[in-house]
Tab-separated table of C-alpha atoms in Angstrom:
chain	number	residue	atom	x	y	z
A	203	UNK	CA	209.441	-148.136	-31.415
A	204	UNK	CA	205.639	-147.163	-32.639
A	205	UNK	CA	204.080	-148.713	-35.521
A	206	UNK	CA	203.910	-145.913	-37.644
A	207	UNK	CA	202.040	-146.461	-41.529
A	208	UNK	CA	203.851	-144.574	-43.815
A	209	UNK	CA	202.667	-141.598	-45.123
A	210	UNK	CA	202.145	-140.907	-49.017
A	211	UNK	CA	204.549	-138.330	-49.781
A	212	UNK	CA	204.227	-136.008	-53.025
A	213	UNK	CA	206.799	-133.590	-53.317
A	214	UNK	CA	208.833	-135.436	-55.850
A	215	UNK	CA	205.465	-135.561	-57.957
A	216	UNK	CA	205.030	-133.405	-60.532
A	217	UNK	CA	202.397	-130.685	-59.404
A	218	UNK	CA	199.445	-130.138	-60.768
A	219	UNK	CA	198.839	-126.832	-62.739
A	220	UNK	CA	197.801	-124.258	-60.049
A	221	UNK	CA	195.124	-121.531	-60.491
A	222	UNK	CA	196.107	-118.026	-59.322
A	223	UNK	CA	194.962	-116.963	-56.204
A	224	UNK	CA	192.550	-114.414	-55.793
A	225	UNK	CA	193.978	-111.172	-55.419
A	226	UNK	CA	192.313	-107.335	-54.997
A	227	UNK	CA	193.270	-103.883	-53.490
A	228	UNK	CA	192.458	-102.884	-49.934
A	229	UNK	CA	189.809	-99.855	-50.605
A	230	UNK	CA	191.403	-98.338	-47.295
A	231	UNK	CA	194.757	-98.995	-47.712
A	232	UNK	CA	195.655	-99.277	-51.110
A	233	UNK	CA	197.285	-102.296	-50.860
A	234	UNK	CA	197.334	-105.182	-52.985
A	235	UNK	CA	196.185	-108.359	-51.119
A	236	UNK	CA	196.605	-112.366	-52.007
A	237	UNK	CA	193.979	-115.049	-50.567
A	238	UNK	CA	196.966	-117.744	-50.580
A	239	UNK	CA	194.736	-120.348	-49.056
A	240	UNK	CA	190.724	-120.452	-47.365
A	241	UNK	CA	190.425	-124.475	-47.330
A	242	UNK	CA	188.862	-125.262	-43.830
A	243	UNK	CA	191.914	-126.286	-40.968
A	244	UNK	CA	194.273	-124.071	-42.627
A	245	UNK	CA	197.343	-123.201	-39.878
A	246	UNK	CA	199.998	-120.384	-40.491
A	247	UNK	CA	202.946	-120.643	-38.187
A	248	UNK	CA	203.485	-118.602	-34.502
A	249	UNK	CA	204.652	-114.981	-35.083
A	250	UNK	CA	208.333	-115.838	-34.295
A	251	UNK	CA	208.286	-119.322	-35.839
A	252	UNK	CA	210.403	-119.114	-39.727
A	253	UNK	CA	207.848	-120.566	-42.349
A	254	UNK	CA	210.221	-119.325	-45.283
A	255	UNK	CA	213.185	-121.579	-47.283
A	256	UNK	CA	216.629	-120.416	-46.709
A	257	UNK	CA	216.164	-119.007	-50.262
A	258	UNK	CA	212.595	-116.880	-49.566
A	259	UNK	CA	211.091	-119.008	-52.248
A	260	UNK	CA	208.653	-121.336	-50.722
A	261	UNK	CA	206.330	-120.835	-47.172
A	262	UNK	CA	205.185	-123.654	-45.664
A	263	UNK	CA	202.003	-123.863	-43.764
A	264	UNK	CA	199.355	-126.994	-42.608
A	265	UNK	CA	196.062	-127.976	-43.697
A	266	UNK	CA	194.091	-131.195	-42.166
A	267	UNK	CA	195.589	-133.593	-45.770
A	268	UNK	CA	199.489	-132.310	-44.767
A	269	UNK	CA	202.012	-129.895	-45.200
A	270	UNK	CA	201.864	-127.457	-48.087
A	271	UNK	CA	204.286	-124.802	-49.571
A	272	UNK	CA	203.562	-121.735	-51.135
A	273	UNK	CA	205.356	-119.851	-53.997
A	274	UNK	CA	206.171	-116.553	-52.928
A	275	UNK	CA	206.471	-115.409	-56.412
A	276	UNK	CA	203.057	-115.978	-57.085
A	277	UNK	CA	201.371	-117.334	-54.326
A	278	UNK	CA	200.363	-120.818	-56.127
A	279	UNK	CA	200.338	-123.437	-53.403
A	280	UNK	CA	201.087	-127.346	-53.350
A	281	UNK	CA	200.723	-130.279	-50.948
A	282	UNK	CA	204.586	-131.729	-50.477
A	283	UNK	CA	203.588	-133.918	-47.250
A	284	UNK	CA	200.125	-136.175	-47.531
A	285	UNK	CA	200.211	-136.987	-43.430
A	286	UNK	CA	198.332	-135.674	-40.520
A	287	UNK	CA	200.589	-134.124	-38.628
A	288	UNK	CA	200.145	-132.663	-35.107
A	289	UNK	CA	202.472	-129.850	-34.737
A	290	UNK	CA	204.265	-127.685	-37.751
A	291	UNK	CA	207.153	-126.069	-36.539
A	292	UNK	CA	209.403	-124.109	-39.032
A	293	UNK	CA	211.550	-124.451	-41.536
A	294	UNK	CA	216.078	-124.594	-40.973
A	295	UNK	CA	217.841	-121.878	-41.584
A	296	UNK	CA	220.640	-123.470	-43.921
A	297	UNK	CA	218.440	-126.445	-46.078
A	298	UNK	CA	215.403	-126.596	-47.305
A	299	UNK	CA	214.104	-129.042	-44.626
A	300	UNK	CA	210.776	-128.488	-42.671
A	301	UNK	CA	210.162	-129.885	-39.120
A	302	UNK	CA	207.188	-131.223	-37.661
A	303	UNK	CA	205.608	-133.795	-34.932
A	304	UNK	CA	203.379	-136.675	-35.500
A	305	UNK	CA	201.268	-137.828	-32.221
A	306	UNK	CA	200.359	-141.916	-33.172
A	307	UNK	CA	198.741	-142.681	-30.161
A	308	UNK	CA	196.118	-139.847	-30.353
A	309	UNK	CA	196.253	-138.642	-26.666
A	310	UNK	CA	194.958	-135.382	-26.556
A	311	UNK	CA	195.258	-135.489	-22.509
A	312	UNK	CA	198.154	-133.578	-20.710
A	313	UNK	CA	201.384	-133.360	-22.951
A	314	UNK	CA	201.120	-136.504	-25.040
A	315	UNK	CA	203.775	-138.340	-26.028
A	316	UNK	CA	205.061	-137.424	-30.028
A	317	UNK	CA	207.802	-138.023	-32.467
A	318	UNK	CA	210.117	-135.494	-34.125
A	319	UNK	CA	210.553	-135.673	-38.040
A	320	UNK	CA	212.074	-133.729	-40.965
A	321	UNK	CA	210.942	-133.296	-44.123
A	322	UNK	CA	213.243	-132.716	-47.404
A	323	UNK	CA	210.727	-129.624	-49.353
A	324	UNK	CA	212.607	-130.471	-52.532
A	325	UNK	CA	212.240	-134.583	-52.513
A	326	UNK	CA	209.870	-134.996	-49.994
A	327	UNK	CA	212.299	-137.747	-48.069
A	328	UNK	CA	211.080	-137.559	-44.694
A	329	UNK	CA	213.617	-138.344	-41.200
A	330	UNK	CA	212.549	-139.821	-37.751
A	331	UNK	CA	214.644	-137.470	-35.425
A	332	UNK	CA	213.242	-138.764	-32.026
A	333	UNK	CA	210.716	-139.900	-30.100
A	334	UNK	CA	209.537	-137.356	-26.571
A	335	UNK	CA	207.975	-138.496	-24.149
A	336	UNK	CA	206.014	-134.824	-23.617
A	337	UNK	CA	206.765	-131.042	-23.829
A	338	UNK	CA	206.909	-128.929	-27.034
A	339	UNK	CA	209.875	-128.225	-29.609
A	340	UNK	CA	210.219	-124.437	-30.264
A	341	UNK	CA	213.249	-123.562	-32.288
A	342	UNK	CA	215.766	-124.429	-34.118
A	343	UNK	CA	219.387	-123.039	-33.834
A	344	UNK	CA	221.927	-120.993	-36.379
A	345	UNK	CA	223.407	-123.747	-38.089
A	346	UNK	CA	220.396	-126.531	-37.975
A	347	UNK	CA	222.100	-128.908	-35.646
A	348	UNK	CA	219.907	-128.117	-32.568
A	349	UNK	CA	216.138	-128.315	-31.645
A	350	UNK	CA	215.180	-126.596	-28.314
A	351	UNK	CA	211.565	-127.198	-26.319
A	352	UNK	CA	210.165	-127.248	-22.825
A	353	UNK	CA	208.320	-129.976	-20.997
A	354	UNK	CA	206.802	-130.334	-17.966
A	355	UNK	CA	208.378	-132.978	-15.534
A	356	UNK	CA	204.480	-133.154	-13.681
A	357	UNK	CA	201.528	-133.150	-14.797
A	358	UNK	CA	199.319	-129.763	-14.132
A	359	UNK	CA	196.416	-129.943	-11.930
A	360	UNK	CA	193.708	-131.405	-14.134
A	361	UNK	CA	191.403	-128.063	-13.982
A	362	UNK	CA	194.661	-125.913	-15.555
A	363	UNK	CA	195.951	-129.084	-18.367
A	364	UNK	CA	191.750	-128.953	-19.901
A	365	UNK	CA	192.378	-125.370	-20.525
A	366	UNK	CA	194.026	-123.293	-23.976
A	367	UNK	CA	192.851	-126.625	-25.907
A	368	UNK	CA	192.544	-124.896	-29.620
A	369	UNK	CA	189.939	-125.712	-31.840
A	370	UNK	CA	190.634	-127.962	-34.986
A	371	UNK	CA	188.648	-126.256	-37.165
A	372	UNK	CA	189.788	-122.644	-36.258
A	373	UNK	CA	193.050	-122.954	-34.315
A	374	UNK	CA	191.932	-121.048	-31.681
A	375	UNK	CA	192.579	-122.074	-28.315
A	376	UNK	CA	189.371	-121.309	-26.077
A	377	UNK	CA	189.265	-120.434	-22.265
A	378	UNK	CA	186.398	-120.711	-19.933
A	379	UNK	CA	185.652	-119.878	-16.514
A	380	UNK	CA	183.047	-117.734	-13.869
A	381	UNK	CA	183.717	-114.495	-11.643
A	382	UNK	CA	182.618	-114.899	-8.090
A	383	UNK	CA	178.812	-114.238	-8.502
A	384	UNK	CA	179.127	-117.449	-11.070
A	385	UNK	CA	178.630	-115.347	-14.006
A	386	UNK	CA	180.921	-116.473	-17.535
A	387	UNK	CA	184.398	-114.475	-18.132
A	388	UNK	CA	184.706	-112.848	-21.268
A	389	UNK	CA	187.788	-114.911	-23.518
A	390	UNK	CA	190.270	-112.469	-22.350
A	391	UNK	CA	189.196	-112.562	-18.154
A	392	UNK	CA	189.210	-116.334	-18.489
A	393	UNK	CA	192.694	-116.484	-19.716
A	394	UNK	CA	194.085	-114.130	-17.383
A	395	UNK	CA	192.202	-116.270	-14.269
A	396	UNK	CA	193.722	-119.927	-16.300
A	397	UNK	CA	197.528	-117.926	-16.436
A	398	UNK	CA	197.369	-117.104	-12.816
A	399	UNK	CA	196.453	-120.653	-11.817
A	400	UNK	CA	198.830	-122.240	-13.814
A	401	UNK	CA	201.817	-119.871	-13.004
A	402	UNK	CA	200.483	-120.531	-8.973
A	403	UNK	CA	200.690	-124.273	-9.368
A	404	UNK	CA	204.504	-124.773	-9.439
A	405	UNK	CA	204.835	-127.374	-12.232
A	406	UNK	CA	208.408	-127.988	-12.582
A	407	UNK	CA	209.593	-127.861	-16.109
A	408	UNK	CA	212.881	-127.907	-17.933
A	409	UNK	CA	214.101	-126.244	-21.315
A	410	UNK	CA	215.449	-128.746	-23.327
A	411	UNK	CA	217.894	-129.641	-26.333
A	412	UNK	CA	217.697	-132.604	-28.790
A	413	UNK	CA	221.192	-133.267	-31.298
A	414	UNK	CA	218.840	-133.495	-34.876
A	415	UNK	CA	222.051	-135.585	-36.276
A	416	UNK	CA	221.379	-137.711	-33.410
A	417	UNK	CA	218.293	-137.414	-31.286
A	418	UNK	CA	220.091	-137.154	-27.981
A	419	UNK	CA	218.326	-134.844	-25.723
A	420	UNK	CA	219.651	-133.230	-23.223
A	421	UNK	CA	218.359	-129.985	-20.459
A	422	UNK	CA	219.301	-126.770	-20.500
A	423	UNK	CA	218.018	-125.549	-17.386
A	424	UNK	CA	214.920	-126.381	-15.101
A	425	UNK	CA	212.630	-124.658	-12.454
A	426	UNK	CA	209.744	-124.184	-11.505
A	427	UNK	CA	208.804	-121.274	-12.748
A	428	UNK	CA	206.941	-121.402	-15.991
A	429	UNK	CA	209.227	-122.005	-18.754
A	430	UNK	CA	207.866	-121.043	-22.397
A	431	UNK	CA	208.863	-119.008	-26.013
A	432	UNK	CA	212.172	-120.481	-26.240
A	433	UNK	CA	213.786	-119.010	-29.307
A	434	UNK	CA	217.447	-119.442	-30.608
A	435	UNK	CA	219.223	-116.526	-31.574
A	436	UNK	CA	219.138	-116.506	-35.817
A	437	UNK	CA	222.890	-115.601	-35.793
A	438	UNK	CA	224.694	-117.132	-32.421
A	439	UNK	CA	223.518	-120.925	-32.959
A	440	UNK	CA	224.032	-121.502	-28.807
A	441	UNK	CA	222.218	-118.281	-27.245
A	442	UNK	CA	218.901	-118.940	-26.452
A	443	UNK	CA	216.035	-116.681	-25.436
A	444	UNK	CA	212.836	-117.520	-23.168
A	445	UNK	CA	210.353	-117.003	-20.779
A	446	UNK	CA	209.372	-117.208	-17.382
A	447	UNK	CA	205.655	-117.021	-18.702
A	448	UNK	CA	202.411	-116.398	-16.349
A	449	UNK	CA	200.209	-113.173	-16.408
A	450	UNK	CA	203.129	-110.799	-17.825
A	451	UNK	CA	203.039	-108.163	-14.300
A	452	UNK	CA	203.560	-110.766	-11.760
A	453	UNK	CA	206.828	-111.961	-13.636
A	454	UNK	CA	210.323	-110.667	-14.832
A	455	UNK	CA	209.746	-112.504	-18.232
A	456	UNK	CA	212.419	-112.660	-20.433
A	457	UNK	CA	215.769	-113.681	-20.130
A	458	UNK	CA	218.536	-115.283	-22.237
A	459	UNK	CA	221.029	-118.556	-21.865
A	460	UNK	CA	223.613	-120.568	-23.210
A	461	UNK	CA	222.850	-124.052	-24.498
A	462	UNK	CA	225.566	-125.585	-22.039
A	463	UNK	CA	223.266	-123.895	-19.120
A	464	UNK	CA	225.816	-120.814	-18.420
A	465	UNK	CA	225.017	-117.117	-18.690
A	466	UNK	CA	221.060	-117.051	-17.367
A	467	UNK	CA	220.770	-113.255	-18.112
A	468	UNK	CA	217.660	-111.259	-17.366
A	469	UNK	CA	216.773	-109.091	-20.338
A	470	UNK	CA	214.474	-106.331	-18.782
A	471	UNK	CA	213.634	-105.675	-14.733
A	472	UNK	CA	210.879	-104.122	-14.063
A	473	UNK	CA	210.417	-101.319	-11.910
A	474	UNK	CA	207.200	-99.927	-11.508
A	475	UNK	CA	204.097	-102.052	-10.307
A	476	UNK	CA	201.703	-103.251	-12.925
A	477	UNK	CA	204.023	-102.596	-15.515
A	478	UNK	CA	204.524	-105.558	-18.121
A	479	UNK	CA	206.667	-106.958	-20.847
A	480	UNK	CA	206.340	-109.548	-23.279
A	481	UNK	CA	205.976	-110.994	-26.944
A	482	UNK	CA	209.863	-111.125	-27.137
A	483	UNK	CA	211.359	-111.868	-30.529
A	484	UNK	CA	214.759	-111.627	-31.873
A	485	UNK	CA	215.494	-108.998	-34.861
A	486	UNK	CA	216.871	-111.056	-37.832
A	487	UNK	CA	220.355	-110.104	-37.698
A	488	UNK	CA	220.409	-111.559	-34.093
A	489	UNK	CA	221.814	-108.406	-32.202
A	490	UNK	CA	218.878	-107.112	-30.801
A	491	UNK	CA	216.022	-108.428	-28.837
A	492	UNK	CA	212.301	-106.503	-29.056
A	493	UNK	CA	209.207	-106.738	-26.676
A	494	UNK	CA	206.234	-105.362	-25.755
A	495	UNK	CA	206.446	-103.136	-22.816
A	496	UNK	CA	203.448	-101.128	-21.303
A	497	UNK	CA	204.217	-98.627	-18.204
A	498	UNK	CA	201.562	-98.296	-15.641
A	499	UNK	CA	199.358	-94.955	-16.526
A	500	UNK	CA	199.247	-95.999	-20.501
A	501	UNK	CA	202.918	-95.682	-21.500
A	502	UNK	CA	203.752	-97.920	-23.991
A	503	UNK	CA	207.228	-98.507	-25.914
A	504	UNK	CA	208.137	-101.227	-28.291
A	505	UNK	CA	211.657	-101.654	-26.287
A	506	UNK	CA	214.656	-102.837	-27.921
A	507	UNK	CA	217.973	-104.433	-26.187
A	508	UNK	CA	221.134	-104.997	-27.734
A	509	UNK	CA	222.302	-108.511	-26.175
A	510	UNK	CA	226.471	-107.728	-27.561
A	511	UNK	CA	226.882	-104.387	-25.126
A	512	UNK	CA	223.459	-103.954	-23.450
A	513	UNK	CA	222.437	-101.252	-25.279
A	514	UNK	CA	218.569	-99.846	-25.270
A	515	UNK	CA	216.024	-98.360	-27.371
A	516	UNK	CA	212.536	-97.580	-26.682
A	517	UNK	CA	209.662	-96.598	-29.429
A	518	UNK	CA	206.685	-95.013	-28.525
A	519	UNK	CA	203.718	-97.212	-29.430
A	520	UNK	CA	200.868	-93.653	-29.644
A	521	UNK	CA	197.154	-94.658	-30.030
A	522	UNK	CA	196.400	-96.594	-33.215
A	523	UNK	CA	199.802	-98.436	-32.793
A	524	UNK	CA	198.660	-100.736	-30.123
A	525	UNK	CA	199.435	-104.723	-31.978
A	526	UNK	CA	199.211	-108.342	-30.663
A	527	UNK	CA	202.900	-109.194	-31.775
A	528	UNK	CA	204.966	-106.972	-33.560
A	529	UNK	CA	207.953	-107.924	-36.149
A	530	UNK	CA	211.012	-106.434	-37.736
A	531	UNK	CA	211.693	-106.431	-41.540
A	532	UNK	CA	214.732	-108.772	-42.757
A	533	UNK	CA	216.876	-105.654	-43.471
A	534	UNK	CA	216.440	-103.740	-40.075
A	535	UNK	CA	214.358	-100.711	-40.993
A	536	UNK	CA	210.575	-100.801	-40.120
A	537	UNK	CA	208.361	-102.987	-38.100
A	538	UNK	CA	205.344	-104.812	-38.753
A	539	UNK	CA	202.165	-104.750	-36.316
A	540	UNK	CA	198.901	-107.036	-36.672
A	541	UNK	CA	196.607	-104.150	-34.571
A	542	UNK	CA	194.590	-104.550	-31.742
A	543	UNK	CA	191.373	-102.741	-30.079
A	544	UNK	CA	192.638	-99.415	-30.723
A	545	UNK	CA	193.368	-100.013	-34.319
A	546	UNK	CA	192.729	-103.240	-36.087
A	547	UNK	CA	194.748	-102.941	-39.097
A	548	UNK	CA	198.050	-104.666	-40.500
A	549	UNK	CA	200.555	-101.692	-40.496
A	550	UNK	CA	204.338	-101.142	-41.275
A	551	UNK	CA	205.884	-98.835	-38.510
A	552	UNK	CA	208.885	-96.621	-39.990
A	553	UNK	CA	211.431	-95.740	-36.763
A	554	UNK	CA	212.259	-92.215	-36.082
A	555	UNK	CA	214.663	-92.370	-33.274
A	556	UNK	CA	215.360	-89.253	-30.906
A	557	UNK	CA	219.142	-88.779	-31.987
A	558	UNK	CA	218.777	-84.731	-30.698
A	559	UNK	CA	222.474	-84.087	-28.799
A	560	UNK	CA	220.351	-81.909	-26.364
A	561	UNK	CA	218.341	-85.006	-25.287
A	562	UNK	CA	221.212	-86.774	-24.202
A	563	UNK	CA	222.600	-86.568	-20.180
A	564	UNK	CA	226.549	-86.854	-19.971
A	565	UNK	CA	226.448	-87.819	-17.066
A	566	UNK	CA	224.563	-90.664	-17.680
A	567	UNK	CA	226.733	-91.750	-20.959
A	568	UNK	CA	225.052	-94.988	-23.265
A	569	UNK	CA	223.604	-96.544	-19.446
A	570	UNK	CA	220.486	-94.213	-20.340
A	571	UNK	CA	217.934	-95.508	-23.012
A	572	UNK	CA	217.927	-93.471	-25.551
A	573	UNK	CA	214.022	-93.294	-27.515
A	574	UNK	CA	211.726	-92.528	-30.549
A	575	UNK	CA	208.600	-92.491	-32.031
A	576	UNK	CA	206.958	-94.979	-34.898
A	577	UNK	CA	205.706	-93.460	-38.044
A	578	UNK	CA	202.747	-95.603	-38.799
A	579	UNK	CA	201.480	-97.185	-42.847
A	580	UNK	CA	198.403	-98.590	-43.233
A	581	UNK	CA	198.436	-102.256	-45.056
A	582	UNK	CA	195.277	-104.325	-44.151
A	583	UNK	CA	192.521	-103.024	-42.868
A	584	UNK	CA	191.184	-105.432	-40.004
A	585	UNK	CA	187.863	-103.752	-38.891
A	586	UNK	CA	186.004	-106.719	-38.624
A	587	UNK	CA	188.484	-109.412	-37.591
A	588	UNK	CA	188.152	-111.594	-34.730
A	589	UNK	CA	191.335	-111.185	-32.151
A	590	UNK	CA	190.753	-114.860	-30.198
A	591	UNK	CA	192.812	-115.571	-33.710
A	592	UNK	CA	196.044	-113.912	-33.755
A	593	UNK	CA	196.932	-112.876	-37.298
A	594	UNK	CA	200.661	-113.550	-36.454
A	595	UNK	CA	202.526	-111.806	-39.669
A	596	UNK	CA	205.306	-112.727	-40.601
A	597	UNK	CA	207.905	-110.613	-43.547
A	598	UNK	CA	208.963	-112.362	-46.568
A	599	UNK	CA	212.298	-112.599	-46.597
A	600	UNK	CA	213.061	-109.853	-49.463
A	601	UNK	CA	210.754	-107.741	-47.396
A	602	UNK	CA	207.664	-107.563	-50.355
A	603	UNK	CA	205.069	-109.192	-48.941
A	604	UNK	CA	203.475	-109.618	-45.074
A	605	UNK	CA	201.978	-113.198	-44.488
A	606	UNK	CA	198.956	-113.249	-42.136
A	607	UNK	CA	196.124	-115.130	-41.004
A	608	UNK	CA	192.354	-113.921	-40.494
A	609	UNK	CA	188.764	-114.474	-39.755
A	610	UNK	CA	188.235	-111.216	-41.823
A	611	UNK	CA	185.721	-113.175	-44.489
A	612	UNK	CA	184.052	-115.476	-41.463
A	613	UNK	CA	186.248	-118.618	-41.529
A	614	UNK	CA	190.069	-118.443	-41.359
A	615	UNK	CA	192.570	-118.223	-43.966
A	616	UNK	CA	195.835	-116.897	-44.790
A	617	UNK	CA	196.797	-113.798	-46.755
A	618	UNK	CA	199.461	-111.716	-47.868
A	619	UNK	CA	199.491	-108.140	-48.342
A	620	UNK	CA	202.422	-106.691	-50.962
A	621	UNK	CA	204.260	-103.952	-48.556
A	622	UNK	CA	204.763	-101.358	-51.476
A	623	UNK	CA	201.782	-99.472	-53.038
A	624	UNK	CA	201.014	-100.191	-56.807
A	625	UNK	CA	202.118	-97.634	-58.688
């Protein structure tokens, strides 16, 4: 085992009295904002990673002295983990436990080497879970007694592994690279060119499960094809979701699986050429799965499948509803988008689905997908944000507040924007 010193833990301290955050009204919007925390390092979790307790109480999130929770009744914030920790993950679904990975060695080369822990939010006991030898944890199953990652099983050619490295101080990844006549790619060209390279080298890879009671580890499934996003289900705690990942026209990306390695399903087939899909999430309640799908000639749908019959929906995403990730409110009825290009803003998206009888084909019975349009609400406006950092939002679990991250004031920090107008 690795020497480990152990870390000075602080949740079972009492905290010291917190100041409110600053707080103000979006001139645009009309929305009240929170600044929940600008200290430099801050990290707010993946767009489909939980950050919430099973009670919507407390949000975790990292800064360079540890792992910190924030109220959600007020926004006050408090360290309950003094440790550097590499990797964040999410919090279980059933305790208020937090999950994380510690590198001791320090590699930063390849896929080090890292150990697994847990973290008790209410005493601040902390649990070894197990020690990987590479790869990434992802997820964490239904009834907390599964983790689920990928690794690869060789390394990447050295060119492709120094690429996507993010940047401590902005968590950022950054991509580099020249066109033919040796001038530099713009961020976005230079991940494209690093995403066809990698995808083109054939790494083989397997999608993995580790017993947390335990720390056995056992695979899922391997290829090698690029394996990435794995995501349990919220509600089924041994259906997984994930990704043959590469630059998002060249592959049929998402696809679902049993933990015992039965039932590889593809989710969505594409058709057309040029036409991609991506930024697959599951809706909370576990039924449906929702991407990102763009049509050659500018059609673009946030497209909905129902994994119990096979079911479809498709939303129209009109100009000014273009978004990095999008996200589903815990009870079902709107979406969430973070902007893009087109229109930089945090918006809620209110479905109006086409339920006309006339629009319907008999002959085609509940095979055809049946459609709608978004109704778009204006929350943040993000006119001056930088996209190479993803806002990721993420709902509070009674629905009241969106969580984000932005570069909005120059240097990174979270926020959260109330979803209801003051009255």
């Amino acid at each position: 085992m690795i020497g480990l010193a152990l870390p000075l833990l602080v949740a079972a301290q009492a905290p010291a009295p917190a100041a409110s955050p600053a707080s103000w009204t979006d001139p645009t919007t009309g929305h009240r904002i929170v600044r929940v925390d600008d200290r430099p390092g801050n990290y707010g979790l993946y767009f489909n990673y939980n950050p919430f307790t099973p009670d919507g109480k407390r949000m975790v999130y990292l800064t360079p002295e540890g792992i910190r929770v924030a109220d959600t009744s007020n926004w006050t914030t408090r360290l309950v983990l003094k440790e550097k920790v590499d990797r964040l993950l999410f919090v279980g679904h059933r305790a208020n436990v937090a999950y994380y990975t510690t590198n001791p060695t320090g590699s930063s080369e390849g896929e080090p080497s890292f150990i697994v822990w847990s973290v008790d939010l209410d005493s601040g006991k902390r649990r070894r879970i197990a020690a990987m030898p590479g790869g990434r944890i992802e997820s964490i199953n239904a009834d907390d007694t599964l983790l689920a990652g990928h690794r690869e099983l060789a390394p990447p050619p050295p060119a492709i592994a120094a690429q996507g490295k993010r940047d401590p101080k902005t968590g950022s990844p950054s991509y580099s690279g020249t066109d033919d006549q040796g001038r530099p790619l713009s961020f976005a060209a230079a991940k494209e060119k690093w995403m066809e390279a990698r995808l083109a080298a054939g790494v083989p890879m397997e999608i993995f499960a580790i017993d947390i009671a335990t720390g056995q580890q056992r695979r899922i499934t391997a290829s090698k094809d690029w394996l990435n996003h794995v995501q349990f289900s919220p509600t089924d705690p041994d259906l997984l979701m994930y990704c043959h990942e590469g630059p998002w026209q060249q592959v049929d990306r998402i696809w679902t699986i049993r933990t015992d390695g039965s039932a590889k399903t593809k989710v969505h087939q594409r058709i057309l050429q040029g036409e991609i899909a991506g930024h697959e999430y599951w809706a909370p309640d576990g039924r449906t799965i929702w991407y990102d799908l763009i049509m050659p000639q500018g059609m673009r749908w946030l497209a909905g499948h129902d994994v119990a019959n096979g079911a479809r929906r498709w939303y129209a995403i009109r100009p000014g509803q273009g978004s990095y990730h999008f996200a589903s409110s815990p009870d079902g009825r709107s979406f969430s988008g973070d902007g893009a290009n087109d229109g930089k803003y945090i918006s809620l998206f209110h479905p109006r689905p086409d339920d006309n009888p006339r629009a319907r084909n008999t002959l085609g019975g509940d095979t055809l997908i049946a459609t709608g349009t978004l109704e778009t609400e204006r929350l943040v406006d993000l006119a001056s944000h930088d996209y190479t950092l993803e806002p990721n939002q993420h709902f509070t679990p009674d629905g009241k507040w969106l969580v984000y991250r932005s570069n909005i004031a120059g240097s990174p920090a979270i926020y959260a924007v109330e979803t209801a107008k003051p009255r």
